[in-house]
Every structure is written in structure tokens, then in C-alpha cells.
Short mmCIF file of C-alpha atoms and ligand atoms in Angstrom, two decimals:
data_model
loop_
_atom_site.label_atom_id
_atom_site.label_comp_id
_atom_site.label_asym_id
_atom_site.label_seq_id
_atom_site.Cartn_x
_atom_site.Cartn_y
_atom_site.Cartn_z
CA PRO A 1 -0.10 0.00 0.02
CA LEU A 2 2.82 2.35 0.46
CA GLU A 3 3.96 1.80 -2.62
CA LYS A 4 0.40 3.46 -4.02
CA MET A 5 0.61 6.36 -1.74
CA LEU A 6 4.07 7.57 -1.48
CA PRO A 7 3.92 8.87 -5.32
CA ARG A 8 0.05 10.77 -4.42
CA VAL A 9 2.10 11.74 -1.07
CA GLN A 10 5.14 12.73 -3.13
CA LYS A 11 2.99 15.17 -5.69
CA HIS A 12 1.55 17.63 -2.90
CA HIS A 13 4.66 17.46 -0.55
CA PRO A 14 7.71 16.83 -2.00
CA GLY A 15 11.05 16.20 0.11
CA ASP A 16 10.67 16.21 4.00
CA GLY A 17 6.52 16.06 3.90
CA CYS A 18 7.36 12.46 2.16
CA LEU A 19 9.97 11.33 4.51
CA LEU A 20 7.93 11.97 7.23
CA VAL A 21 5.29 10.14 5.85
CA LYS A 22 7.53 7.20 5.11
CA LYS A 23 8.99 7.37 8.47
CA ALA A 24 5.44 6.86 10.51
CA TYR A 25 4.70 4.12 8.06
CA GLU A 26 7.44 2.22 9.07
CA PHE A 27 7.23 3.10 13.09
CA ALA A 28 3.29 2.09 12.55
CA GLU A 29 4.30 -1.00 10.81
CA ASN A 30 6.70 -1.96 13.71
CA ALA A 31 4.57 -0.61 16.67
CA HIS A 32 1.65 -2.71 15.43
CA ARG A 33 3.62 -5.62 14.59
CA GLY A 34 1.53 -9.02 15.41
CA GLN A 35 -1.65 -7.29 16.52
CA VAL A 36 -4.66 -8.15 14.90
CA ARG A 37 -7.80 -6.76 14.33
CA LYS A 38 -11.61 -8.45 14.70
CA SER A 39 -11.70 -9.09 10.88
CA GLY A 40 -8.59 -11.52 11.67
CA GLU A 41 -6.20 -8.68 9.19
CA PRO A 42 -3.09 -7.43 10.20
CA TYR A 43 -4.03 -4.59 12.47
CA PHE A 44 -1.63 -2.23 10.65
CA ILE A 45 -4.05 -2.77 7.52
CA HIS A 46 -6.30 -0.14 9.52
CA PRO A 47 -3.84 3.30 10.25
CA VAL A 48 -2.19 2.38 6.46
CA SER A 49 -6.28 2.96 5.67
CA VAL A 50 -6.47 5.80 7.44
CA ALA A 51 -3.34 7.56 6.05
CA SER A 52 -4.62 6.63 2.88
CA ILE A 53 -8.06 8.52 3.28
CA LEU A 54 -6.24 11.13 4.52
CA THR A 55 -3.98 11.10 1.41
CA ASP A 56 -7.37 11.19 -0.88
CA LEU A 57 -8.69 14.47 0.92
CA MET A 58 -4.97 16.21 -0.40
CA ILE A 59 -3.86 17.36 3.55
CA ASP A 60 -0.68 17.95 4.85
CA ALA A 61 2.02 15.29 5.60
CA PRO A 62 1.99 15.82 9.39
CA THR A 63 -2.01 15.07 9.45
CA ILE A 64 -0.91 11.55 7.04
CA ALA A 65 1.52 10.73 9.36
CA ALA A 66 -0.48 11.10 12.40
CA GLY A 67 -2.89 9.17 10.52
CA PHE A 68 -0.33 6.28 10.76
CA LEU A 69 0.42 7.04 14.12
CA HIS A 70 -2.94 7.56 15.69
CA ASP A 71 -3.37 3.98 17.59
CA THR A 72 -0.02 3.51 18.75
CA VAL A 73 0.00 5.54 22.02
CA GLU A 74 -3.36 4.03 22.99
CA ASP A 75 -2.89 0.26 21.53
CA CYS A 76 1.08 -0.53 22.04
CA LYS A 77 2.68 -0.76 25.21
CA ASP A 78 6.07 0.94 24.93
CA ILE A 79 4.86 3.88 22.73
CA THR A 80 4.10 6.79 24.37
CA LEU A 81 3.48 10.68 23.11
CA ASP A 82 7.28 11.21 24.48
CA THR A 83 8.24 8.62 21.85
CA ILE A 84 6.13 10.23 19.44
CA ARG A 85 7.63 13.91 19.88
CA THR A 86 11.13 12.61 20.16
CA GLU A 87 10.95 10.68 16.51
CA PHE A 88 8.28 12.93 14.65
CA GLY A 89 8.51 16.52 16.71
CA GLU A 90 5.47 18.68 18.66
CA GLU A 91 3.18 19.20 15.49
CA VAL A 92 2.48 15.15 14.90
CA ALA A 93 2.76 14.35 18.83
CA GLN A 94 0.06 17.29 19.54
CA LEU A 95 -2.07 15.72 16.54
CA VAL A 96 -2.16 11.83 18.08
CA ASP A 97 -2.51 13.21 21.72
CA GLY A 98 -5.57 15.07 20.12
CA VAL A 99 -7.19 12.13 18.24
CA THR A 100 -6.09 9.76 21.25
CA LYS A 101 -8.15 11.88 23.92
CA LEU A 102 -10.74 11.98 21.15
CA ASP A 103 -11.09 8.21 20.84
CA LYS A 104 -11.33 7.88 24.68
CA LEU A 105 -15.10 9.74 24.39
CA ASP A 106 -17.51 6.95 23.86
CA PHE A 107 -21.12 8.94 22.71
CA THR A 108 -22.85 5.25 21.82
CA ASN A 109 -24.88 5.37 25.23
CA ARG A 110 -26.06 9.07 24.83
CA GLU A 111 -29.23 10.24 24.08
CA GLU A 112 -30.05 11.76 20.11
CA GLN A 113 -31.31 14.98 21.48
CA LYS A 114 -27.56 15.87 22.70
CA ALA A 115 -25.92 15.32 19.30
CA GLU A 116 -25.25 18.87 18.72
CA SER A 117 -23.84 19.58 22.24
CA LEU A 118 -21.57 16.65 21.81
CA ARG A 119 -20.69 18.07 18.28
CA LYS A 120 -19.45 21.30 19.71
CA MET A 121 -17.41 19.31 22.66
CA ILE A 122 -15.45 17.86 19.95
CA LEU A 123 -14.68 20.76 17.93
CA ALA A 124 -14.18 22.56 21.26
CA MET A 125 -11.81 19.64 22.31
CA SER A 126 -10.08 19.70 19.07
CA LYS A 127 -8.06 23.20 19.32
CA ASP A 128 -6.62 21.52 15.75
CA ILE A 129 -9.55 20.73 13.00
CA ARG A 130 -6.44 18.59 11.79
CA VAL A 131 -7.59 16.12 14.92
CA VAL A 132 -11.34 15.99 13.96
CA ILE A 133 -10.20 15.51 10.06
CA ILE A 134 -8.04 12.41 11.30
CA LYS A 135 -10.64 11.02 13.86
CA LEU A 136 -13.29 11.44 10.53
CA ALA A 137 -11.16 9.12 8.63
CA ASP A 138 -10.53 6.79 11.27
CA ARG A 139 -14.49 6.48 11.68
CA LEU A 140 -15.04 5.93 8.32
CA HIS A 141 -12.58 2.92 7.82
CA ASN A 142 -13.81 1.30 11.03
CA MET A 143 -17.53 1.97 9.68
CA ARG A 144 -16.53 0.03 6.45
CA THR A 145 -15.29 -2.58 8.45
CA LEU A 146 -18.66 -2.79 10.76
CA ARG A 147 -19.33 -5.87 9.65
CA PHE A 148 -16.78 -7.85 12.18
CA GLN A 149 -18.26 -6.36 14.71
CA PRO A 150 -21.15 -7.88 17.67
CA GLU A 151 -24.56 -6.73 16.13
CA GLU A 152 -25.49 -4.66 19.15
CA ARG A 153 -22.39 -2.98 18.95
CA GLN A 154 -22.67 -2.34 15.28
CA LYS A 155 -26.24 -0.31 15.66
CA ALA A 156 -24.56 1.67 18.71
CA ILE A 157 -22.06 2.69 16.64
CA ALA A 158 -23.82 3.18 13.23
CA HIS A 159 -26.05 5.24 15.40
CA GLU A 160 -23.22 7.35 16.87
CA THR A 161 -21.92 7.97 13.53
CA LEU A 162 -25.18 8.75 11.86
CA ASP A 163 -25.95 11.44 15.26
CA ILE A 164 -22.37 12.93 15.16
CA TYR A 165 -19.73 12.18 12.92
CA ALA A 166 -21.64 12.59 9.43
CA PRO A 167 -22.62 15.96 10.80
CA LEU A 168 -19.36 16.94 11.74
CA ALA A 169 -18.52 15.97 8.37
CA HIS A 170 -20.95 18.28 7.13
CA ARG A 171 -19.86 20.91 9.06
CA LEU A 172 -16.14 20.71 7.57
CA GLY A 173 -17.71 20.77 3.93
CA MET A 174 -16.50 16.91 3.30
CA ASN A 175 -19.16 16.17 1.72
CA SER A 176 -18.50 12.55 0.37
CA ILE A 177 -16.92 11.59 3.71
CA LYS A 178 -20.64 12.51 4.78
CA SER A 179 -22.37 10.77 2.25
CA GLU A 180 -20.42 7.60 2.90
CA LEU A 181 -20.59 7.96 6.41
CA GLU A 182 -24.14 8.08 6.30
CA ASP A 183 -25.00 5.03 3.98
CA LEU A 184 -22.97 3.07 6.18
CA SER A 185 -25.02 3.69 8.79
CA PHE A 186 -27.70 3.54 7.34
CA LYS A 187 -27.13 0.34 6.29
CA TYR A 188 -27.05 -0.88 10.11
CA ILE A 189 -29.75 0.93 11.38
CA ASP A 190 -32.47 -0.14 9.27
CA PRO A 191 -31.00 -2.83 7.05
CA GLU A 192 -33.98 -3.86 5.29
CA ALA A 193 -34.69 -0.68 4.09
CA PHE A 194 -31.49 -0.04 2.92
CA HIS A 195 -30.87 -3.00 1.10
CA ASP A 196 -34.72 -2.00 -0.55
CA ILE A 197 -33.64 1.26 -2.01
CA ALA A 198 -30.21 -0.01 -3.27
CA GLN A 199 -31.62 -2.42 -4.97
CA LYS A 200 -34.10 -0.10 -6.73
CA VAL A 201 -31.41 2.19 -7.39
CA GLY A 202 -29.26 -0.65 -8.90
CA LEU A 203 -32.53 -1.87 -11.14
CA ARG A 204 -32.35 1.50 -12.77
CA ARG A 205 -28.16 2.06 -12.73
CA THR A 206 -28.29 2.10 -16.83
CA GLU A 207 -30.67 4.65 -17.48
CA ARG A 208 -29.51 6.85 -14.79
CA GLU A 209 -26.26 7.00 -16.16
CA GLU A 210 -27.43 7.42 -19.52
CA ASN A 211 -29.38 10.22 -18.01
CA ILE A 212 -26.57 12.01 -16.56
CA ARG A 213 -24.50 11.73 -19.64
CA MET A 214 -26.97 13.34 -21.87
CA VAL A 215 -27.73 16.40 -19.25
CA ILE A 216 -23.88 16.85 -19.26
CA SER A 217 -23.42 16.79 -23.39
CA GLU A 218 -26.12 18.88 -23.74
CA LEU A 219 -24.80 21.78 -21.17
CA SER A 220 -21.65 21.54 -22.21
CA GLU A 221 -22.31 22.42 -25.70
CA LYS A 222 -24.04 25.57 -24.09
CA LEU A 223 -21.26 26.46 -22.01
CA ASP A 224 -18.41 26.14 -24.80
CA ALA A 225 -20.15 27.86 -27.22
CA GLN A 226 -20.21 30.63 -24.55
CA HIS A 227 -16.29 30.24 -23.55
CA ILE A 228 -17.02 29.32 -20.39
CA HIS A 229 -14.22 27.56 -18.27
CA TYR A 230 -15.65 24.84 -16.16
CA GLU A 231 -15.22 21.09 -14.78
CA MET A 232 -18.69 19.14 -14.67
CA ASP A 233 -19.76 15.81 -13.37
CA GLY A 234 -22.85 13.57 -12.21
CA ARG A 235 -23.60 11.83 -9.63
CA PRO A 236 -26.58 9.56 -8.41
CA LYS A 237 -27.66 11.02 -4.70
CA HIS A 238 -26.43 8.22 -2.05
CA LEU A 239 -29.11 5.93 -0.62
CA TYR A 240 -29.46 7.60 2.53
CA SER A 241 -30.81 10.79 0.97
CA ILE A 242 -33.42 9.05 -1.25
CA TYR A 243 -34.31 7.49 2.28
CA LYS A 244 -34.70 10.89 4.09
CA LYS A 245 -36.61 12.54 1.18
CA MET A 246 -39.08 9.05 1.07
CA LYS A 247 -39.59 9.70 4.88
CA GLY A 248 -39.68 13.13 5.15
CA GLN A 249 -41.75 13.79 2.43
CA GLY A 250 -43.93 10.63 2.57
CA LYS A 251 -42.83 9.42 -0.60
CA THR A 252 -42.34 5.80 -2.21
CA PHE A 253 -39.65 5.35 -4.39
CA ASP A 254 -41.01 5.60 -7.45
CA GLN A 255 -42.55 8.89 -6.34
CA ILE A 256 -39.05 10.17 -6.17
CA TYR A 257 -37.33 11.43 -9.59
CA ASP A 258 -34.38 13.67 -9.14
CA LEU A 259 -31.86 10.99 -8.03
CA ILE A 260 -29.42 12.54 -10.03
CA ALA A 261 -27.34 15.61 -9.66
CA VAL A 262 -25.13 17.44 -12.13
CA ARG A 263 -22.38 19.51 -10.87
CA VAL A 264 -20.73 22.61 -12.64
CA LEU A 265 -17.54 24.07 -11.16
CA VAL A 266 -16.67 27.30 -12.44
CA ASP A 267 -13.93 30.07 -11.75
CA THR A 268 -16.31 32.98 -10.85
CA VAL A 269 -19.53 33.94 -9.17
CA GLN A 270 -20.71 36.13 -12.08
CA ASP A 271 -19.53 32.77 -14.01
CA CYS A 272 -22.17 30.68 -11.66
CA TYR A 273 -25.23 33.02 -12.55
CA THR A 274 -24.27 32.87 -16.02
CA VAL A 275 -24.55 29.19 -16.16
CA LEU A 276 -27.61 29.41 -13.78
CA GLY A 277 -29.35 31.34 -16.36
CA ILE A 278 -28.13 28.69 -19.41
CA VAL A 279 -29.68 25.73 -17.16
CA HIS A 280 -32.69 27.31 -16.88
CA THR A 281 -32.57 28.41 -20.91
CA LEU A 282 -32.38 24.73 -21.45
CA TRP A 283 -34.27 22.88 -19.02
CA ASN A 284 -37.84 24.12 -16.92
CA GLN A 285 -37.23 24.66 -13.42
CA ILE A 286 -39.07 23.12 -10.70
CA PRO A 287 -40.54 26.08 -8.69
CA GLY A 288 -39.36 26.34 -5.04
CA ARG A 289 -36.66 24.64 -5.82
CA PHE A 290 -34.16 27.38 -6.71
CA LYS A 291 -31.63 28.02 -3.38
CA ASP A 292 -28.91 30.92 -3.70
CA TYR A 293 -26.69 30.00 -1.22
CA ILE A 294 -24.10 32.77 -2.80
CA SER A 295 -26.14 35.22 -1.61
CA VAL A 296 -27.36 33.39 1.36
CA PRO A 297 -24.28 30.92 2.87
CA LYS A 298 -24.92 27.91 4.56
CA GLY A 299 -23.95 27.60 8.48
CA ASN A 300 -20.93 25.91 7.04
CA MET A 301 -20.05 28.44 5.08
CA TYR A 302 -21.01 26.70 1.62
CA GLN A 303 -21.68 28.48 -0.82
CA SER A 304 -23.34 27.61 -4.41
CA LEU A 305 -26.38 27.63 -6.53
CA HIS A 306 -28.73 25.04 -6.91
CA THR A 307 -32.21 24.19 -8.64
CA THR A 308 -34.05 21.25 -9.85
CA VAL A 309 -35.04 21.34 -13.15
CA ILE A 310 -36.92 18.99 -15.62
CA GLY A 311 -35.22 16.69 -18.24
CA ARG A 312 -36.32 14.99 -21.17
CA GLU A 313 -38.75 12.32 -20.64
CA ALA A 314 -39.79 14.68 -17.69
CA ILE A 315 -37.24 13.70 -15.30
CA PRO A 316 -36.39 15.99 -13.25
CA PHE A 317 -32.71 16.33 -11.98
CA GLU A 318 -30.93 18.90 -9.53
CA VAL A 319 -27.77 21.23 -10.94
MN1 MN B 1 -8.26 3.76 14.97
#
């Protein structure tokens, strides 16, 4: 795994950063030698996965190094925070210490209404926001491997993830981590509903991918004609958001049509509104669905324009 990761690390952190990450990898491999996860795999797989998730976020080298080291102080006798400080310096030591402190909190028995104050407590405890980011990567890998836990524990961890960690990811603007945490939690909290929606979404996959392709091609043509510089991608909505919509609006799966969303990234605010105009010229908008988060940003400072329009064969989609 290091062979795959290092080139990515090198790209963003040439020189010392890369050396630091390599050293942390080797240190953690040694420290966890002989330890085994509930899955039966070597424990070292876990810190490697956490560091790899962090690498994908294009975060700095000390954070990736701390990702490798995050469980060493807690789980390896002979290794103290002082060891980490001596080997890796104060910055990495502080990050590892922060994650170790968060790990000692167990929210699985708390009540849901306190979730907001618990999230605030986590943010307050982590003076350095990178600690929360490492914790989210840690939780993501633990959720991906949750099937090896006993059933009761699975549900408790899934609830904690949905109530506390997914909203934290949302607050930090880490949308793909938030979506994955939600879908994984959903799978353990309500397996029946999860598999039902997963199956229905699966049945329509080809149709949906075709829709995304058509929308992107039509819109690209217009943007190119206006010489707007953009990046565009389309994605199916994640399962938990479909489920929430069904529950929230009392609809069946077949009544939820806007299962796809297309995202356009442009260079300026002006271009955002130009693209919006082009979208509304190409397709009819659904009233009440337009949201201007540029003039009124979301609580987490998120800024963009959202609209839902009706595409071919009367299938709505979100832009
Ligand atoms: Mn861990």
C-alpha cells in the first residue's frame, strides 16, 4: 500500500513531507506488529487505510503521518506520547494526542437530543481542526469494516456515526465522507430499507447513467459556446438522502425522480449565475427548488447555487 500512496504524497509534499510520511509508516508497521483486528487482518491495515483516506483529501504531511500513528500511543505498550514527540516532533505529537483523547469519549450510550452539544464539545476539544479530520477518517474506515463487530455494537456505532460524525463531516464541508458515513450507518440501522433502496437504485442504474451523460453533453455544448471555463460531473444521489426524502415527504421510491445531480464548477461568481441562466434556458425549473447559497451561505460557509429542472421524458434532476 505504501508504494501506491507515496507517489500521491510526493506530488503534494515534495521533500521532507514525504520522508516524514514514510518514517511514520515504518514506525506504525513495527509498533502494531503482531496485533490483529476483529476481521483477522493485521492491525496495521487500519492505520494504512486511515492515512490513505487522508492522502485522498490532499491534506498536509504531518496529518498523514499522524494518521499512521493515531492508534500507537493507545494500543502499543512501550510507545508513549514522548516517543512520538522525540521521533516526529511536536506538531505530529499534538495531532496524535488529540485523536487519542477523542478516542476515549464514547457517545454510544448518549441520547440523540444531545448530539449537537457533543459535536460542539468535539470541536472545542480539538483545538486543531486536523484532529477532527483524522478522527473522521478513522471512523470512516471503522464503518467500512463494521461487519466484524457484534450486532449490538454495530447499531450503537452506526447511531453515533449518524448523529455525531456525519454532521461534523458536513460542517467541515467534507461531503463525500459525510455521504459515505450516512450510507454505512443507514445500512446497519435499518438494513431492510437500505437493501430495498439499494436494489431499486441498482435496477435503474443504466437509465440513470444515460441521463447523466445526456445532461452533461447538452450543457457542455452551451457552456463551450459561451467560452466558460468549467468542470462538470454527475452523480447519483446517495441512498440515505433518498431514504430521508421518502420519509420526510411521505413518498414511495417511484415518486422520487430526481435521483441524479449534476455539478458544475466555474471560476467566478459571475460565471455561476451565467451557468444558472443557461440551465434555466435549456430546461424548465421546478418552482420552489432554486436556492441561492451564494448570497445566503449555509451555516458551514458553503456557497453555491442549487436548482432542480425537468429534463427529457419529464425526469427532474438537480444542478
Ligand atoms: Mn483507529
